[in-house]
C-alpha cells in the first residue's frame, strides 16, 4: 500500500479552528464545573442567587473566550488546496517514499512543509511554517550545502507549480564524511615549491663577508622551516632548492 505524504507525516500547520473531540469534552467539563460552582455558592454563601448566577456565567464565558482565542491561533501558512494537491500528486507520492530529509518552501523561501526526517530538529528549534529557511539553516548557496545539527548536507532543489502557486522541493543528502575527507585532503595535499636565490655564486665571490653570512642565514632559516613543518628540502646547482610539504603549511 502506498503511503500518502499527507497522512504519513505530521502536519504542523493543521487548522486548529476546527473543534476536536477534546474541545467538546473540555467545554462540557467547564459547563459542569460552572453549574457545580453555582450550587455551592448559592448554598454556602450569602450572595443573592441572581448575582451568583451572573458571576458564574461571566466566569464561564470568560473561560470559553480564552479557550476559543487559543484555538483560533493558526499558522500563517496551512496545507491549503494547492499544497494538498501537490502532496497528493505523483511528485507527492515520490516525496512520501523518501527516507532523506526533505522540505517544501514557496518561491520566496518560506517553509511550507517538511517530512518526518526533519521534524525532530525543526520542532526542537520551535520552527514555524512560514519561517524563512535561511533563518533556520546555515546555507552555503555557492556549494549547495547547508548545516543541520552540525551535520553538513548537500541539497537538490526542484521547482514545481500547483494550482497557480509555485513551490520548491528541497531534498538533503548527508555529506558530512565527504566534507571531512575533502578538508583532510586539502590540508594534507603535497605542495612542490621551487626556491631560487638569484646570482648567489656571484654574490658570494664579490660581496663583503657579512653579506655572505646573511646568505648562509637564509639557507639555514629555509631548512629550519621545512624541518619544522615535516617537509623535505633538496638543494641543487648551489643556489636552487626544491621543497615538499603539506598545503596546510602554506600559511606558516
CSV table of C-alpha atoms in Angstrom, one decimal:
chain,number,residue,atom,x,y,z
A,1,UNK,CA,0.0,0.0,0.0
A,2,UNK,CA,1.3,3.4,-0.9
A,3,UNK,CA,1.9,5.8,1.9
A,4,UNK,CA,0.4,9.2,1.4
A,5,UNK,CA,2.7,12.1,2.4
A,6,UNK,CA,-0.3,13.9,3.8
A,7,UNK,CA,-1.1,11.0,6.2
A,8,UNK,CA,2.4,9.7,6.7
A,9,UNK,CA,3.9,12.9,8.2
A,10,UNK,CA,2.7,15.1,10.9
A,11,UNK,CA,1.3,18.3,9.5
A,12,UNK,CA,2.4,21.1,11.9
A,13,UNK,CA,0.0,23.5,10.1
A,14,UNK,CA,-3.3,21.8,10.7
A,15,UNK,CA,-6.2,24.2,11.1
A,16,UNK,CA,-6.8,24.4,14.8
A,17,UNK,CA,-10.1,26.3,14.4
A,18,UNK,CA,-11.9,23.0,13.8
A,19,UNK,CA,-13.3,21.7,17.1
A,20,UNK,CA,-12.0,18.3,18.1
A,21,UNK,CA,-13.4,15.7,20.5
A,22,UNK,CA,-11.1,17.0,23.2
A,23,UNK,CA,-12.5,20.5,22.7
A,24,UNK,CA,-16.1,19.3,23.2
A,25,UNK,CA,-15.1,17.4,26.3
A,26,UNK,CA,-13.4,20.5,27.7
A,27,UNK,CA,-16.4,22.7,27.0
A,28,UNK,CA,-18.8,20.3,28.7
A,29,UNK,CA,-16.4,20.0,31.7
A,30,UNK,CA,-16.3,23.8,32.0
A,31,UNK,CA,-20.1,23.8,32.0
A,32,UNK,CA,-20.5,21.2,34.7
A,33,UNK,CA,-17.9,22.9,36.8
A,34,UNK,CA,-19.8,26.2,36.4
A,35,UNK,CA,-23.1,24.6,37.5
A,36,UNK,CA,-21.5,22.9,40.5
A,37,UNK,CA,-19.9,26.2,41.5
A,38,UNK,CA,-23.2,28.0,41.2
A,39,UNK,CA,-24.8,25.4,43.5
A,40,UNK,CA,-22.1,25.7,46.1
A,41,UNK,CA,-22.1,29.4,46.1
A,42,UNK,CA,-25.9,29.5,46.4
A,43,UNK,CA,-26.0,27.1,49.3
A,44,UNK,CA,-23.0,28.2,51.3
A,45,UNK,CA,-22.7,32.0,50.7
A,46,UNK,CA,-24.9,35.0,51.5
A,47,UNK,CA,-24.8,36.2,47.9
A,48,UNK,CA,-28.1,36.5,46.1
A,49,UNK,CA,-28.7,33.8,43.7
A,50,UNK,CA,-29.1,36.3,40.8
A,51,UNK,CA,-25.7,37.8,41.4
A,52,UNK,CA,-24.1,34.4,42.0
A,53,UNK,CA,-25.5,33.1,38.7
A,54,UNK,CA,-24.3,36.2,36.8
A,55,UNK,CA,-20.8,35.9,38.3
A,56,UNK,CA,-20.5,32.2,37.4
A,57,UNK,CA,-21.9,32.8,33.9
A,58,UNK,CA,-19.4,35.5,33.4
A,59,UNK,CA,-16.6,33.3,34.5
A,60,UNK,CA,-17.8,30.5,32.2
A,61,UNK,CA,-18.0,32.8,29.3
A,62,UNK,CA,-14.5,34.2,30.0
A,63,UNK,CA,-13.1,30.6,30.1
A,64,UNK,CA,-14.8,29.9,26.8
A,65,UNK,CA,-13.5,33.1,25.3
A,66,UNK,CA,-9.9,32.3,26.3
A,67,UNK,CA,-10.2,28.8,25.0
A,68,UNK,CA,-11.6,30.0,21.7
A,69,UNK,CA,-8.9,32.6,21.4
A,70,UNK,CA,-6.2,29.9,21.9
A,71,UNK,CA,-7.9,27.6,19.4
A,72,UNK,CA,-8.1,30.4,16.8
A,73,UNK,CA,-4.4,30.7,16.6
A,74,UNK,CA,-3.2,29.1,13.4
A,75,UNK,CA,0.0,29.2,11.5
A,76,UNK,CA,0.2,31.8,8.7
A,77,UNK,CA,0.7,29.0,6.1
A,78,UNK,CA,-1.5,25.9,6.2
A,79,UNK,CA,-1.9,23.0,3.9
A,80,UNK,CA,-4.3,24.8,1.6
A,81,UNK,CA,-5.8,23.2,-1.5
A,82,UNK,CA,-2.7,23.9,-3.6
A,83,UNK,CA,-0.4,22.3,-1.1
A,84,UNK,CA,-2.7,19.3,-0.6
A,85,UNK,CA,-2.8,19.0,-4.4
A,86,UNK,CA,1.0,18.9,-4.5
A,87,UNK,CA,1.3,16.3,-1.8
A,88,UNK,CA,-1.3,14.0,-3.5
A,89,UNK,CA,0.3,14.4,-6.9
A,90,UNK,CA,2.8,11.9,-8.4
A,91,UNK,CA,5.6,14.1,-7.0
A,92,UNK,CA,3.9,13.9,-3.6
A,93,UNK,CA,3.9,10.2,-3.8
A,94,UNK,CA,7.6,10.3,-4.6
A,95,UNK,CA,8.1,12.5,-1.6
A,96,UNK,CA,6.3,10.0,0.6
A,97,UNK,CA,8.8,7.3,-0.3
A,98,UNK,CA,11.9,9.4,0.6
A,99,UNK,CA,14.0,8.4,3.5
A,100,UNK,CA,16.1,11.5,3.2
A,101,UNK,CA,15.3,14.8,4.9
A,102,UNK,CA,13.1,16.9,2.7
A,103,UNK,CA,11.1,20.2,2.8
A,104,UNK,CA,9.0,22.3,0.6
A,105,UNK,CA,9.2,26.1,0.5
A,106,UNK,CA,7.4,28.7,-1.5
A,107,UNK,CA,9.0,30.9,-4.2
A,108,UNK,CA,10.1,33.4,-1.5
A,109,UNK,CA,12.0,30.8,0.5
A,110,UNK,CA,9.4,30.4,3.3
A,111,UNK,CA,8.9,27.0,4.9
A,112,UNK,CA,5.6,25.3,3.8
A,113,UNK,CA,6.1,21.6,4.7
A,114,UNK,CA,8.7,19.2,6.0
A,115,UNK,CA,8.9,15.4,6.4
A,116,UNK,CA,9.4,13.2,9.4
A,117,UNK,CA,13.2,13.2,8.9
A,118,UNK,CA,13.4,16.9,9.6
A,119,UNK,CA,10.6,17.1,12.1
A,120,UNK,CA,12.6,16.5,15.3
A,121,UNK,CA,15.2,19.1,14.5
A,122,UNK,CA,12.8,21.8,13.2
A,123,UNK,CA,10.3,21.3,16.0
A,124,UNK,CA,13.2,21.3,18.6
A,125,UNK,CA,14.1,24.8,17.3
A,126,UNK,CA,10.5,25.9,17.6
A,127,UNK,CA,10.4,26.5,13.8
A,128,UNK,CA,7.1,27.6,12.4
A,129,UNK,CA,5.7,27.3,9.0
A,130,UNK,CA,6.2,30.5,7.1
A,131,UNK,CA,9.7,30.9,8.6
A,132,UNK,CA,12.5,31.8,6.1
A,133,UNK,CA,14.6,28.7,5.5
A,134,UNK,CA,17.7,30.9,5.5
A,135,UNK,CA,17.0,31.8,9.2
A,136,UNK,CA,16.7,28.1,10.0
A,137,UNK,CA,19.7,26.7,8.2
A,138,UNK,CA,23.3,27.8,7.6
A,139,UNK,CA,23.0,27.8,3.8
A,140,UNK,CA,26.1,27.9,1.5
A,141,UNK,CA,24.4,28.7,-1.8
A,142,UNK,CA,27.7,28.5,-3.7
A,143,UNK,CA,28.4,25.0,-2.6
A,144,UNK,CA,24.7,24.0,-2.5
A,145,UNK,CA,25.2,22.9,1.1
A,146,UNK,CA,23.5,23.6,4.4
A,147,UNK,CA,24.1,22.6,8.1
A,148,UNK,CA,21.7,20.8,10.3
A,149,UNK,CA,22.7,19.7,13.9
A,150,UNK,CA,26.4,20.0,13.0
A,151,UNK,CA,25.9,17.8,10.0
A,152,UNK,CA,26.6,19.0,6.5
A,153,UNK,CA,24.1,18.3,3.8
A,154,UNK,CA,24.1,18.9,0.0
A,155,UNK,CA,20.8,19.7,-1.4
A,156,UNK,CA,18.9,19.4,-4.7
A,157,UNK,CA,16.1,21.8,-5.5
A,158,UNK,CA,13.2,21.0,-7.8
A,159,UNK,CA,10.7,23.7,-8.7
A,160,UNK,CA,7.1,22.9,-9.3
A,161,UNK,CA,3.7,24.6,-9.6
A,162,UNK,CA,0.3,23.5,-8.3
A,163,UNK,CA,-3.0,25.4,-8.7
A,164,UNK,CA,-1.2,28.6,-9.6
A,165,UNK,CA,1.2,28.6,-6.7
A,166,UNK,CA,4.9,27.9,-7.1
A,167,UNK,CA,6.8,25.6,-4.7
A,168,UNK,CA,10.4,24.3,-4.4
A,169,UNK,CA,11.1,20.8,-3.1
A,170,UNK,CA,14.5,20.5,-1.4
A,171,UNK,CA,16.0,17.1,-0.7
A,172,UNK,CA,19.0,16.8,1.6
A,173,UNK,CA,21.9,14.4,1.4
A,174,UNK,CA,24.3,13.9,4.3
A,175,UNK,CA,27.8,14.7,3.0
A,176,UNK,CA,29.5,15.3,6.4
A,177,UNK,CA,32.0,12.5,6.0
A,178,UNK,CA,32.8,13.6,2.4
A,179,UNK,CA,33.4,17.2,3.5
A,180,UNK,CA,35.7,15.9,6.2
A,181,UNK,CA,37.7,13.9,3.6
A,182,UNK,CA,37.8,17.0,1.4
A,183,UNK,CA,39.2,19.1,4.2
A,184,UNK,CA,41.7,16.4,5.1
A,185,UNK,CA,42.8,16.2,1.5
A,186,UNK,CA,43.2,19.9,1.2
A,187,UNK,CA,45.3,20.1,4.3
A,188,UNK,CA,47.5,17.1,3.5
A,189,UNK,CA,47.9,17.7,-0.2
A,190,UNK,CA,51.6,17.8,-1.1
A,191,UNK,CA,52.9,21.1,-2.4
A,192,UNK,CA,56.0,21.3,-4.5
A,193,UNK,CA,57.9,24.6,-4.3
A,194,UNK,CA,61.0,25.8,-6.2
A,195,UNK,CA,63.2,28.4,-4.4
A,196,UNK,CA,65.9,30.2,-6.3
A,197,UNK,CA,68.5,32.6,-4.8
A,198,UNK,CA,69.4,34.7,-7.8
A,199,UNK,CA,73.1,35.1,-8.7
A,200,UNK,CA,74.2,33.5,-5.4
A,201,UNK,CA,77.6,32.4,-6.7
A,202,UNK,CA,78.4,35.9,-7.9
A,203,UNK,CA,77.3,37.4,-4.6
A,204,UNK,CA,79.5,35.1,-2.6
A,205,UNK,CA,82.6,35.9,-4.7
A,206,UNK,CA,82.2,39.7,-4.7
A,207,UNK,CA,80.5,40.9,-1.5
A,208,UNK,CA,81.6,41.6,2.0
A,209,UNK,CA,81.9,38.7,4.4
A,210,UNK,CA,78.8,40.0,6.4
A,211,UNK,CA,76.7,39.5,3.3
A,212,UNK,CA,78.0,36.0,2.8
A,213,UNK,CA,76.9,35.3,6.4
A,214,UNK,CA,73.4,36.7,5.5
A,215,UNK,CA,73.1,34.4,2.6
A,216,UNK,CA,74.1,31.4,4.8
A,217,UNK,CA,71.5,32.6,7.3
A,218,UNK,CA,68.8,32.5,4.6
A,219,UNK,CA,69.8,28.9,3.8
A,220,UNK,CA,69.6,28.0,7.4
A,221,UNK,CA,66.2,29.6,8.0
A,222,UNK,CA,64.8,27.9,4.9
A,223,UNK,CA,66.0,24.5,6.1
A,224,UNK,CA,64.7,25.1,9.6
A,225,UNK,CA,61.2,26.0,8.4
A,226,UNK,CA,61.0,22.9,6.2
A,227,UNK,CA,62.1,20.7,9.1
A,228,UNK,CA,59.6,22.3,11.4
A,229,UNK,CA,56.6,21.5,9.1
A,230,UNK,CA,57.9,18.0,8.4
A,231,UNK,CA,58.7,18.7,4.8
A,232,UNK,CA,61.6,17.7,2.6
A,233,UNK,CA,64.2,20.1,1.1
A,234,UNK,CA,66.7,19.3,-1.6
A,235,UNK,CA,69.3,21.7,-3.0
A,236,UNK,CA,70.8,21.7,-6.4
A,237,UNK,CA,73.0,24.0,-8.5
A,238,UNK,CA,74.2,25.6,-5.3
A,239,UNK,CA,71.5,28.4,-5.4
A,240,UNK,CA,68.3,26.4,-6.0
A,241,UNK,CA,66.0,24.4,-3.8
A,242,UNK,CA,63.1,22.1,-4.2
A,243,UNK,CA,60.6,21.8,-1.3
A,244,UNK,CA,57.9,19.3,-0.5
A,245,UNK,CA,55.3,20.0,2.3
A,246,UNK,CA,51.6,19.8,3.1
A,247,UNK,CA,49.4,22.6,1.7
A,248,UNK,CA,48.1,23.3,5.3
A,249,UNK,CA,51.6,24.7,6.0
A,250,UNK,CA,51.4,27.4,3.3
A,251,UNK,CA,50.2,29.9,5.9
A,252,UNK,CA,53.1,29.2,8.2
